Every structure is written in C-alpha cells, then in structure tokens.
CSV table of C-alpha atoms in Angstrom, one decimal:
chain,number,residue,atom,x,y,z
A,219,GLY,CA,-6.0,-164.3,-52.2
A,220,CYS,CA,-7.7,-167.9,-51.9
A,221,ARG,CA,-10.8,-168.2,-54.4
A,222,VAL,CA,-13.1,-170.8,-53.3
A,223,SER,CA,-13.7,-173.0,-56.5
A,224,PHE,CA,-17.7,-173.5,-57.5
A,225,ALA,CA,-18.7,-176.7,-56.8
A,226,GLU,CA,-18.1,-176.0,-53.2
A,227,SER,CA,-19.6,-172.9,-52.5
A,228,GLU,CA,-22.9,-171.7,-52.4
A,229,VAL,CA,-24.7,-169.2,-54.6
A,230,PRO,CA,-24.3,-165.7,-52.6
A,231,SER,CA,-28.0,-164.1,-51.6
A,232,VAL,CA,-29.1,-161.0,-53.7
A,233,ASP,CA,-27.5,-158.8,-50.3
A,234,LEU,CA,-24.6,-160.4,-49.8
A,235,VAL,CA,-23.5,-159.5,-54.1
A,236,TYR,CA,-24.9,-156.1,-53.6
A,237,ARG,CA,-23.4,-155.6,-49.7
A,238,LYS,CA,-20.0,-156.9,-51.6
A,239,PHE,CA,-20.6,-154.9,-54.6
A,240,ILE,CA,-21.0,-151.4,-52.4
A,241,GLU,CA,-18.1,-151.8,-50.4
A,242,GLY,CA,-15.8,-152.7,-53.6
A,243,ASN,CA,-16.6,-148.0,-54.0
A,244,GLY,CA,-16.0,-147.0,-51.1
A,245,GLY,CA,-19.6,-147.7,-50.0
A,246,ARG,CA,-22.8,-146.0,-51.2
A,247,ALA,CA,-22.2,-142.1,-50.0
A,248,ASN,CA,-19.1,-142.7,-51.9
A,249,VAL,CA,-20.5,-143.5,-55.2
A,250,LEU,CA,-23.3,-140.4,-54.0
A,251,ALA,CA,-20.9,-138.3,-53.8
A,252,LEU,CA,-20.0,-138.1,-57.6
A,253,ASN,CA,-22.3,-135.5,-58.7
A,254,THR,CA,-20.6,-135.1,-62.7
A,255,LEU,CA,-18.4,-137.4,-65.1
A,256,VAL,CA,-16.4,-136.6,-68.2
A,257,ILE,CA,-15.2,-139.5,-70.0
A,258,ASN,CA,-12.9,-138.7,-73.0
A,259,ALA,CA,-12.9,-142.3,-75.3
A,260,ARG,CA,-13.2,-143.7,-78.5
A,261,LEU,CA,-15.5,-146.4,-80.7
A,262,GLU,CA,-13.6,-148.1,-82.4
A,263,PHE,CA,-16.0,-150.6,-84.9
A,264,VAL,CA,-14.9,-153.6,-87.2
A,265,SER,CA,-16.1,-152.3,-90.2
A,266,GLY,CA,-15.8,-148.4,-90.4
A,267,ASP,CA,-14.0,-145.5,-89.0
A,268,PRO,CA,-13.9,-144.6,-85.5
A,269,VAL,CA,-15.4,-142.2,-83.6
A,270,GLU,CA,-14.2,-140.1,-80.9
A,271,PHE,CA,-16.8,-139.8,-78.1
A,272,ARG,CA,-17.1,-137.6,-75.2
A,273,LEU,CA,-19.4,-138.1,-72.5
A,274,TYR,CA,-21.0,-136.3,-70.1
A,275,ARG,CA,-23.4,-137.1,-66.4
A,276,LYS,CA,-24.5,-135.1,-64.0
A,277,ARG,CA,-27.0,-136.1,-60.9
A,278,PRO,CA,-30.0,-136.5,-61.6
A,279,GLY,CA,-30.0,-138.2,-64.7
A,280,MET,CA,-28.4,-135.6,-67.4
A,281,MET,CA,-26.3,-136.6,-70.5
A,282,ARG,CA,-24.5,-135.5,-73.1
A,283,MET,CA,-23.0,-137.5,-76.1
A,284,ARG,CA,-20.5,-136.3,-78.1
A,285,ARG,CA,-19.3,-138.0,-81.5
A,286,LYS,CA,-16.8,-136.7,-83.3
A,287,MET,CA,-16.3,-138.2,-87.0
A,288,ALA,CA,-14.7,-136.6,-89.9
A,289,HIS,CA,-17.5,-134.3,-91.5
A,290,LEU,CA,-19.8,-134.9,-88.8
A,291,CYS,CA,-20.2,-133.9,-84.8
A,292,VAL,CA,-24.0,-135.5,-83.2
A,293,ASP,CA,-24.4,-134.1,-79.8
A,294,THR,CA,-27.4,-136.6,-77.8
A,295,ILE,CA,-28.7,-134.2,-75.0
A,296,PHE,CA,-30.6,-135.5,-72.0
A,297,ASN,CA,-32.5,-132.9,-69.7
A,298,GLY,CA,-33.5,-135.3,-67.4
A,299,LYS,CA,-37.0,-135.8,-69.3
A,300,ASN,CA,-35.9,-134.7,-72.9
A,301,GLY,CA,-33.3,-135.9,-75.3
A,302,TRP,CA,-32.6,-133.9,-78.7
A,303,ARG,CA,-29.8,-134.8,-80.9
A,304,GLN,CA,-28.0,-132.0,-82.0
A,305,THR,CA,-25.5,-132.4,-85.7
A,306,THR,CA,-22.4,-130.3,-86.4
A,307,SER,CA,-21.8,-129.9,-89.9
A,308,ALA,CA,-17.5,-129.7,-90.2
A,309,ALA,CA,-18.0,-127.9,-93.1
A,310,SER,CA,-20.5,-125.4,-93.3
A,311,GLY,CA,-20.9,-125.0,-88.8
A,312,GLU,CA,-24.6,-125.5,-89.6
A,313,ILE,CA,-26.4,-127.2,-86.6
A,314,ARG,CA,-29.5,-129.0,-87.3
A,315,THR,CA,-31.4,-130.5,-83.8
A,316,GLU,CA,-34.1,-132.6,-83.0
A,317,ALA,CA,-36.3,-133.9,-80.3
A,318,LEU,CA,-36.1,-137.3,-79.7
A,319,PRO,CA,-38.8,-140.1,-79.9
A,320,GLU,CA,-39.8,-141.8,-76.5
A,321,GLU,CA,-38.1,-144.8,-77.3
A,322,GLU,CA,-34.9,-143.1,-77.6
A,323,VAL,CA,-35.4,-140.6,-74.4
A,324,GLU,CA,-35.7,-143.9,-72.2
A,325,GLU,CA,-32.8,-145.9,-73.1
A,326,LEU,CA,-30.8,-142.0,-72.8
A,327,ARG,CA,-32.8,-141.8,-69.4
A,328,GLN,CA,-31.4,-145.4,-68.1
A,329,ASN,CA,-27.6,-144.6,-69.9
A,330,SER,CA,-28.1,-141.5,-68.1
A,331,SER,CA,-27.1,-142.2,-64.3
A,332,ILE,CA,-23.5,-142.0,-63.5
A,333,GLU,CA,-23.0,-145.4,-61.5
A,334,GLY,CA,-23.5,-148.9,-63.6
A,335,PRO,CA,-26.9,-150.4,-63.7
A,336,PHE,CA,-26.1,-152.6,-60.7
A,337,PHE,CA,-25.9,-149.7,-58.1
A,338,ARG,CA,-30.2,-149.6,-58.6
A,339,VAL,CA,-31.8,-152.3,-59.6
A,340,GLY,CA,-29.5,-154.8,-57.0
A,341,SER,CA,-31.1,-152.4,-54.0
A,342,ASP,CA,-33.6,-154.6,-54.1
A,343,PRO,CA,-33.6,-158.4,-54.6
A,344,ALA,CA,-37.4,-158.7,-55.9
A,345,ASN,CA,-35.7,-157.1,-59.1
A,346,ILE,CA,-33.3,-160.6,-59.2
A,347,ALA,CA,-35.6,-162.7,-60.2
A,348,SER,CA,-31.7,-165.6,-60.3
A,349,VAL,CA,-28.5,-165.9,-58.7
A,350,GLU,CA,-25.9,-168.8,-60.4
A,351,PHE,CA,-22.7,-169.1,-60.9
A,352,ASP,CA,-21.6,-169.0,-64.7
A,353,THR,CA,-17.6,-167.8,-66.2
A,354,VAL,CA,-17.5,-165.2,-69.0
A,355,GLY,CA,-14.5,-165.2,-70.2
A,356,GLU,CA,-11.7,-166.9,-68.0
A,357,ILE,CA,-13.5,-165.3,-65.1
A,358,GLN,CA,-15.6,-166.5,-62.7
A,359,ALA,CA,-18.5,-164.9,-61.8
A,360,ILE,CA,-22.1,-164.7,-60.5
A,361,ARG,CA,-24.6,-164.1,-63.2
A,362,LEU,CA,-28.3,-162.2,-61.8
A,363,ASP,CA,-31.5,-162.9,-64.1
A,364,LEU,CA,-33.7,-159.7,-63.6
A,365,VAL,CA,-37.6,-159.7,-63.3
A,366,PRO,CA,-39.1,-158.8,-66.8
A,367,ASP,CA,-40.4,-155.7,-64.7
A,368,ALA,CA,-36.8,-154.7,-63.6
A,369,ASP,CA,-36.2,-150.9,-64.2
A,370,CYS,CA,-33.6,-151.6,-66.4
A,371,ILE,CA,-32.6,-151.9,-70.1
A,372,TYR,CA,-30.4,-154.9,-69.3
A,373,SER,CA,-31.7,-158.4,-68.9
A,374,THR,CA,-29.1,-160.3,-67.4
A,375,LEU,CA,-26.2,-158.8,-65.1
A,376,TRP,CA,-22.7,-160.8,-64.8
A,377,LEU,CA,-20.2,-159.4,-62.0
A,378,ASP,CA,-16.7,-160.8,-61.2
A,379,ALA,CA,-17.3,-163.5,-58.1
A,380,GLU,CA,-14.2,-162.1,-56.8
A,381,THR,CA,-14.8,-158.1,-57.1
A,382,TYR,CA,-18.5,-158.1,-56.6
A,383,GLN,CA,-18.3,-155.8,-59.6
A,384,GLU,CA,-19.8,-155.9,-63.4
A,385,LEU,CA,-18.4,-157.7,-65.8
A,386,LYS,CA,-20.9,-158.2,-68.2
A,387,MET,CA,-24.4,-156.7,-69.8
A,388,ALA,CA,-26.9,-158.8,-71.8
A,389,ARG,CA,-30.1,-158.0,-73.8
A,390,PHE,CA,-31.9,-158.1,-76.7
A,391,ILE,CA,-32.6,-154.9,-79.1
A,392,ASP,CA,-33.8,-154.4,-82.6
A,393,ALA,CA,-30.4,-154.3,-85.2
A,394,VAL,CA,-30.6,-150.5,-86.8
A,395,GLU,CA,-30.2,-152.5,-90.2
A,396,THR,CA,-32.7,-155.4,-89.9
A,397,GLY,CA,-35.2,-154.0,-86.9
A,398,GLN,CA,-34.6,-157.8,-86.5
A,399,PRO,CA,-33.7,-158.9,-82.3
A,400,VAL,CA,-29.9,-159.5,-81.9
A,401,TYR,CA,-29.2,-160.9,-78.7
A,402,GLU,CA,-26.4,-157.6,-77.1
A,403,GLU,CA,-23.6,-158.2,-75.0
A,404,ILE,CA,-20.8,-155.9,-73.4
A,405,ILE,CA,-18.2,-157.0,-71.7
A,406,LEU,CA,-16.7,-154.4,-69.4
A,407,SER,CA,-12.8,-155.0,-68.7
A,408,ASP,CA,-9.3,-152.7,-67.6
A,409,SER,CA,-11.4,-151.5,-64.4
A,410,ASP,CA,-9.9,-148.4,-63.0
A,411,GLN,CA,-11.2,-146.4,-60.1
A,412,ILE,CA,-11.9,-142.7,-60.2
A,413,GLU,CA,-12.2,-141.6,-55.9
A,414,GLY,CA,-12.6,-145.3,-55.2
A,415,VAL,CA,-15.8,-146.2,-58.0
A,416,HIS,CA,-15.1,-148.5,-59.8
A,417,PHE,CA,-14.9,-147.7,-63.8
A,418,ALA,CA,-14.3,-150.0,-66.6
A,419,GLN,CA,-11.9,-148.3,-69.1
A,420,LYS,CA,-12.3,-151.3,-71.7
A,421,MET,CA,-16.4,-152.3,-73.1
A,422,GLU,CA,-16.6,-155.0,-76.3
A,423,TYR,CA,-20.0,-154.9,-77.5
A,424,TYR,CA,-21.0,-158.6,-79.4
A,425,HIS,CA,-24.0,-158.6,-81.5
A,426,ASP,CA,-25.2,-162.1,-81.6
A,427,GLY,CA,-21.7,-163.6,-80.4
A,428,GLU,CA,-20.2,-161.4,-82.9
A,429,LEU,CA,-18.4,-158.7,-81.4
A,430,VAL,CA,-19.2,-155.2,-83.8
A,431,LYS,CA,-17.5,-152.3,-81.7
A,432,THR,CA,-15.0,-151.8,-78.4
A,433,LEU,CA,-15.1,-148.5,-76.6
A,434,LEU,CA,-11.8,-148.0,-75.2
A,435,VAL,CA,-11.4,-144.9,-72.1
A,436,ASP,CA,-8.8,-142.7,-72.3
A,437,ARG,CA,-9.7,-140.4,-69.3
A,438,ILE,CA,-12.6,-140.1,-67.0
A,439,ARG,CA,-12.9,-137.4,-64.8
A,440,ALA,CA,-14.6,-136.5,-61.6
A,441,ASN,CA,-16.6,-134.3,-60.2
A,442,VAL,CA,-16.4,-131.1,-62.9
A,443,GLY,CA,-18.1,-127.9,-62.9
A,444,LEU,CA,-21.0,-128.6,-65.7
A,445,PHE,CA,-24.3,-126.4,-65.8
A,446,ASP,CA,-26.8,-127.8,-66.6
A,447,SER,CA,-27.3,-125.3,-69.3
A,448,TYR,CA,-25.5,-127.8,-71.0
A,449,PHE,CA,-27.5,-130.7,-71.1
A,450,SER,CA,-30.6,-128.5,-73.0
A,451,VAL,CA,-31.1,-126.9,-76.1
A,452,GLU,CA,-32.5,-123.4,-76.2
C-alpha cells in the first residue's frame, strides 16, 4: 500500500492506534483466546555463552522461564502472586529453591501476560502522555510516552506506523553490575502470527545504546495443555 509521509499526516489518536493494533491481531477476543504460550528460544550475549531459553505462560498471569546453561538450569516460576527461582546443577542434579523478593515478583507479574504491553496500557488513553511520529531504524513509527503511574514496566512504546504492531519498548533499569541506571531499549523484529496474533521472533536488547543480548525465537506454540501446578513450587 501507499505509505503516507509523516509531513502530510496528522498524529493519530490513542483510540485509533489501539483500534488498529487490535484489528491487526484479529480482534480482542482472538487475543484473549490464547490461553497458554510456549516459546523455545536462545539468548545470545555480546560477551558470554549463549543460553537455551524456554518460556511458558498461562492465563491469568502465570509464567515459568527456563534458562539452560552448560552446568546449570535456572527456572524462574510465578504463580500469579509469588515467585521463586529454582537452580538445578547439571552435574549433581541438586535443586535449590529460593523465594524471590517483591521487586523481582513485580517484574514477573508485568512479564507474565501472554500479550505485549500495549494490549493492556493502550486500552485506556489516560495511560498515554503523548503520541508522536518517530523512526525506529529505517521504520516509520508511532511513539507513545506513558504516564508515570501507568501499570507498565516500560516508559515508552513504539508501534510500526504501517502495521500498528509493537516495534520497540524502552525504560530505565538499574544495571546488575553497577546498580547505576541504564536506558534499556528492546527492538522487536521478524514478526510472525500465531493464531492471528503478532509475535516478534527477534528481540534485541540495548543498554545506553550498546547491544548486550539478542533473543532469537525458534518456535512458538499456543494453547498447549499446561497444569497450574507447573507454575508453583511445592
């Protein structure tokens, strides 16, 4: 289709952007029909060995994330309320379980939803402080700055101005090594549709403009049967 240049067009309203976003995912009911999601991926670090990664999500808001390294398997588990980290030694098979602190649990809560952040925050225009045109790399984009008390871990979201799907997310986080705040940008690409819902197959993580890691998705499966007990620790 013919793409309108930014100079000629008005910035769309949040309502319009959200409506187009939902339409592009087959409608709200279609998104909500995804009950579980299983993602097989690998994390490649700019410095360090790659990590096998598997993510399980189940409505409402349960998650299990498994990272497999050479000598260790780490499961992060969230039942919708509490979170745990379970570490299994590859050599001895010994399992260590620890309950996670409140701030990590909040991060898990935010990451446990099957859909991306705009599905939730975009439904209420009061969450959006400003809408403007921008670019992400070569792609024309719509930039949405969120109000500080929006229920979202990101401060800014970018959607593709043509497809209205998520393109980038950004926030300030404290660096693990230094405790100093860094600006984290996550750039999404290689979108695929699962049951008509868009999912990025590639996620690049930048800290203060430097690429630190890339998540590459091998496979996404929807509506796989998963017991609730898989998301808690006995």
